[in-house]
Amino acid sequence: KLEGQVSVAQLPTFAKTSFPPCMRNIHEVFTEMHHIKHGARLQFCLFLKGLGLSMEDVRTYFRQEFCKKMDSETYGKSGHDYMVRHLFGKEGKRSDKTPYGCMKIITGSGPSSGDCHGCPFKHMDATNLEKKLDSWKIPKVQTREILRLVEGQHYQIACSKYYEVTHKKGDAGFGLNHPNQYFLESQITLGN
Ligand code: SF4
């Protein structure tokens, strides 16, 4: 139902209301720094594709964001635009790439310093995760619960808890396994 209905202009709102923490974090870094590294570019671009954004929309969005800090000639040479076309199956082997699921993100190589890809529940240390949840106005009680779940390595359950808090639900009502699934469930809950 939602395929093709998301526009670039809606991303700032959706990042706050309907993106799972992994994508909210990347969107935040991208908006603030006008730059994201390779792992985040991959993870985020595929997620946007999964939201139904067209390749042209993602190309424009990436170019606009990167070019707030980079001149367009440098951007042209950076390979970022090629990567977007590649992920949409228009370059290289022309294979259509699928958005990453939670397990792939959680078990994948985590971010090193300056990177922002991965799953915040798995890859952020407790102090940074707590700060992040605080900046997203998650009440302390629930943050403590989330940190306990993370300690027990229940990353997707911790994420579901974040969903429940941000959507004011006692029970998420679905078994989380994919960031794009998170988004769709959120849109249904919010009645969009
Ligand atoms: Fe993203 Fe999945 Fe981690 Fe949630 S559990 S932040 S959806 S990777």
Short mmCIF file of C-alpha atoms and ligand atoms in Angstrom, two decimals:
data_model
loop_
_atom_site.label_atom_id
_atom_site.label_comp_id
_atom_site.label_asym_id
_atom_site.label_seq_id
_atom_site.Cartn_x
_atom_site.Cartn_y
_atom_site.Cartn_z
CA LYS A 1 0.00 0.00 0.00
CA LEU A 2 2.82 2.37 0.88
CA GLU A 3 5.10 1.53 -2.04
CA GLY A 4 5.99 4.69 -3.88
CA GLN A 5 4.10 6.91 -1.49
CA VAL A 6 7.07 8.22 0.46
CA SER A 7 8.71 11.40 -0.75
CA VAL A 8 12.06 12.96 0.15
CA ALA A 9 10.24 15.91 1.73
CA GLN A 10 8.66 13.55 4.27
CA LEU A 11 11.95 12.04 5.46
CA PRO A 12 12.63 14.49 8.33
CA THR A 13 9.18 13.79 9.80
CA PHE A 14 9.24 10.06 9.19
CA ALA A 15 12.75 9.81 10.67
CA LYS A 16 11.29 10.99 13.97
CA THR A 17 7.99 9.12 13.89
CA SER A 18 8.55 5.94 11.91
CA PHE A 19 12.23 5.14 11.31
CA PRO A 20 13.77 2.47 13.51
CA PRO A 21 16.75 3.72 15.55
CA CYS A 22 19.34 2.40 13.06
CA MET A 23 17.90 4.56 10.27
CA ARG A 24 16.95 7.49 12.49
CA ASN A 25 20.56 7.66 13.60
CA ILE A 26 21.95 7.60 10.06
CA HIS A 27 19.42 10.21 8.94
CA GLU A 28 20.40 12.41 11.87
CA VAL A 29 24.13 12.16 11.12
CA PHE A 30 23.55 12.75 7.41
CA THR A 31 21.43 15.84 8.11
CA GLU A 32 23.91 17.26 10.61
CA MET A 33 27.21 16.37 8.95
CA HIS A 34 26.12 16.27 5.28
CA HIS A 35 28.25 13.18 5.05
CA ILE A 36 27.95 9.49 5.84
CA LYS A 37 30.51 6.78 5.26
CA HIS A 38 30.26 3.76 3.03
CA GLY A 39 28.50 1.34 5.40
CA ALA A 40 25.81 3.90 6.23
CA ARG A 41 25.39 4.91 2.59
CA LEU A 42 24.67 1.28 1.71
CA GLN A 43 22.39 0.56 4.65
CA PHE A 44 20.43 3.80 4.30
CA CYS A 45 20.15 3.86 0.52
CA LEU A 46 18.69 0.34 0.48
CA PHE A 47 16.28 1.24 3.28
CA LEU A 48 15.08 4.26 1.26
CA LYS A 49 14.67 2.04 -1.75
CA GLY A 50 12.59 -0.31 0.42
CA LEU A 51 10.38 2.64 1.40
CA GLY A 52 9.48 2.97 -2.25
CA LEU A 53 11.53 6.06 -3.09
CA SER A 54 12.49 6.15 -6.74
CA MET A 55 16.13 5.97 -7.78
CA GLU A 56 15.94 9.55 -9.08
CA ASP A 57 14.61 10.75 -5.72
CA VAL A 58 17.40 9.01 -3.81
CA ARG A 59 20.02 10.34 -6.27
CA THR A 60 18.71 13.88 -5.82
CA TYR A 61 18.50 13.56 -2.06
CA PHE A 62 22.04 12.20 -1.72
CA ARG A 63 23.45 14.83 -4.08
CA GLN A 64 21.69 17.69 -2.27
CA GLU A 65 22.79 16.51 1.16
CA PHE A 66 26.43 15.78 0.24
CA CYS A 67 26.71 19.01 -1.79
CA LYS A 68 25.97 21.13 1.26
CA LYS A 69 29.61 20.45 2.12
CA MET A 70 31.13 19.20 -1.11
CA ASP A 71 31.28 20.90 -4.52
CA SER A 72 29.36 19.14 -7.24
CA GLU A 73 32.49 18.24 -9.21
CA THR A 74 33.94 16.40 -6.20
CA TYR A 75 30.57 14.75 -5.67
CA GLY A 76 30.55 13.63 -9.29
CA LYS A 77 33.92 11.97 -8.79
CA SER A 78 33.06 10.51 -5.37
CA GLY A 79 31.27 7.44 -6.67
CA HIS A 80 28.27 8.07 -4.39
CA ASP A 81 25.92 8.59 -7.32
CA TYR A 82 27.26 5.46 -8.99
CA MET A 83 26.58 3.55 -5.77
CA VAL A 84 22.93 4.65 -5.72
CA ARG A 85 22.44 3.60 -9.34
CA HIS A 86 24.25 0.35 -8.61
CA LEU A 87 22.01 -0.45 -5.63
CA PHE A 88 18.97 0.18 -7.80
CA GLY A 89 20.37 -2.29 -10.32
CA LYS A 90 21.31 0.23 -12.99
CA GLU A 91 25.09 -0.24 -12.90
CA GLY A 92 27.60 -3.05 -12.62
CA LYS A 93 26.03 -6.48 -12.62
CA ARG A 94 22.61 -4.81 -12.67
CA SER A 95 21.38 -7.01 -9.89
CA ASP A 96 18.67 -5.44 -7.78
CA LYS A 97 19.92 -5.20 -4.19
CA THR A 98 17.61 -5.96 -1.29
CA PRO A 99 17.36 -3.81 1.86
CA TYR A 100 19.17 -5.29 4.86
CA GLY A 101 17.22 -7.09 7.57
CA CYS A 102 17.96 -6.81 11.28
CA MET A 103 20.07 -9.96 11.46
CA LYS A 104 22.30 -8.83 8.62
CA ILE A 105 22.76 -5.43 10.27
CA ILE A 106 23.26 -6.86 13.76
CA THR A 107 25.74 -9.52 12.73
CA GLY A 108 27.46 -7.40 10.08
CA SER A 109 30.71 -5.56 10.64
CA GLY A 110 29.96 -2.82 13.13
CA PRO A 111 30.82 0.82 12.72
CA SER A 112 34.30 2.02 13.59
CA SER A 113 34.88 5.57 14.74
CA GLY A 114 33.11 8.15 12.58
CA ASP A 115 30.76 5.53 11.12
CA CYS A 116 27.08 5.46 11.94
CA HIS A 117 25.81 2.27 10.32
CA GLY A 118 24.82 -0.89 12.16
CA CYS A 119 22.21 -1.38 14.87
CA PRO A 120 22.45 1.11 17.76
CA PHE A 121 21.31 -1.57 20.22
CA LYS A 122 24.12 -3.88 19.20
CA HIS A 123 26.83 -1.44 18.18
CA MET A 124 26.58 1.59 20.48
CA ASP A 125 28.14 1.35 23.89
CA ALA A 126 25.72 1.71 26.80
CA THR A 127 26.68 5.34 27.53
CA ASN A 128 26.17 6.51 23.97
CA LEU A 129 22.99 4.51 23.58
CA GLU A 130 21.60 6.04 26.75
CA LYS A 131 22.50 9.54 25.52
CA LYS A 132 20.90 8.84 22.17
CA LEU A 133 17.68 7.53 23.72
CA ASP A 134 17.63 10.53 26.01
CA SER A 135 17.97 12.89 23.02
CA TRP A 136 15.01 11.06 21.49
CA LYS A 137 13.04 11.69 24.68
CA ILE A 138 12.65 8.09 25.76
CA PRO A 139 11.71 8.18 29.45
CA LYS A 140 14.40 7.00 31.87
CA VAL A 141 12.40 4.01 33.09
CA GLN A 142 12.04 2.59 29.60
CA THR A 143 15.64 3.43 28.76
CA ARG A 144 16.75 1.34 31.70
CA GLU A 145 14.58 -1.51 30.47
CA ILE A 146 16.06 -1.18 26.97
CA LEU A 147 19.60 -1.19 28.38
CA ARG A 148 18.80 -4.36 30.34
CA LEU A 149 17.54 -6.06 27.18
CA VAL A 150 20.66 -4.96 25.32
CA GLU A 151 22.83 -6.36 28.10
CA GLY A 152 21.09 -9.70 27.56
CA GLN A 153 21.79 -9.32 23.81
CA HIS A 154 18.07 -9.05 23.00
CA TYR A 155 18.61 -6.34 20.43
CA GLN A 156 15.41 -6.73 18.42
CA ILE A 157 13.31 -6.91 21.58
CA ALA A 158 15.02 -3.72 22.78
CA CYS A 159 14.08 -2.16 19.45
CA SER A 160 10.48 -3.34 19.85
CA LYS A 161 10.46 -1.69 23.25
CA TYR A 162 11.58 1.56 21.60
CA TYR A 163 8.71 1.07 19.12
CA GLU A 164 6.21 0.56 21.93
CA VAL A 165 7.33 3.70 23.73
CA THR A 166 7.38 5.89 20.62
CA HIS A 167 4.03 4.57 19.42
CA LYS A 168 2.41 4.50 22.86
CA LYS A 169 1.61 0.80 22.60
CA GLY A 170 1.77 -1.75 25.38
CA ASP A 171 2.78 -4.41 22.89
CA ALA A 172 4.37 -3.82 19.49
CA GLY A 173 2.20 -6.60 18.09
CA PHE A 174 4.72 -7.92 15.56
CA GLY A 175 7.99 -9.84 15.62
CA LEU A 176 10.58 -7.34 14.43
CA ASN A 177 13.02 -8.61 11.85
CA HIS A 178 13.47 -5.81 9.31
CA PRO A 179 13.85 -2.01 9.40
CA ASN A 180 11.41 -1.64 6.49
CA GLN A 181 8.90 -3.83 8.34
CA TYR A 182 9.31 -1.51 11.33
CA PHE A 183 8.47 1.44 9.11
CA LEU A 184 5.37 -0.20 7.61
CA GLU A 185 4.07 -1.28 11.01
CA SER A 186 4.61 2.24 12.28
CA GLN A 187 2.71 3.77 9.39
CA ILE A 188 -0.19 1.41 9.99
CA THR A 189 -0.22 2.23 13.70
CA LEU A 190 -0.07 5.96 12.99
CA GLY A 191 -2.87 5.58 10.46
CA ASN A 192 -0.86 6.97 7.53
FE1 SF4 B 1 17.40 -1.43 13.08
FE2 SF4 B 1 16.66 -3.95 13.52
FE3 SF4 B 1 18.47 -2.77 15.10
FE4 SF4 B 1 15.92 -2.07 15.20
S1 SF4 B 1 16.78 -4.08 15.74
S2 SF4 B 1 17.66 -0.68 15.17
S3 SF4 B 1 15.31 -2.23 13.06
S4 SF4 B 1 18.70 -3.25 12.94
#
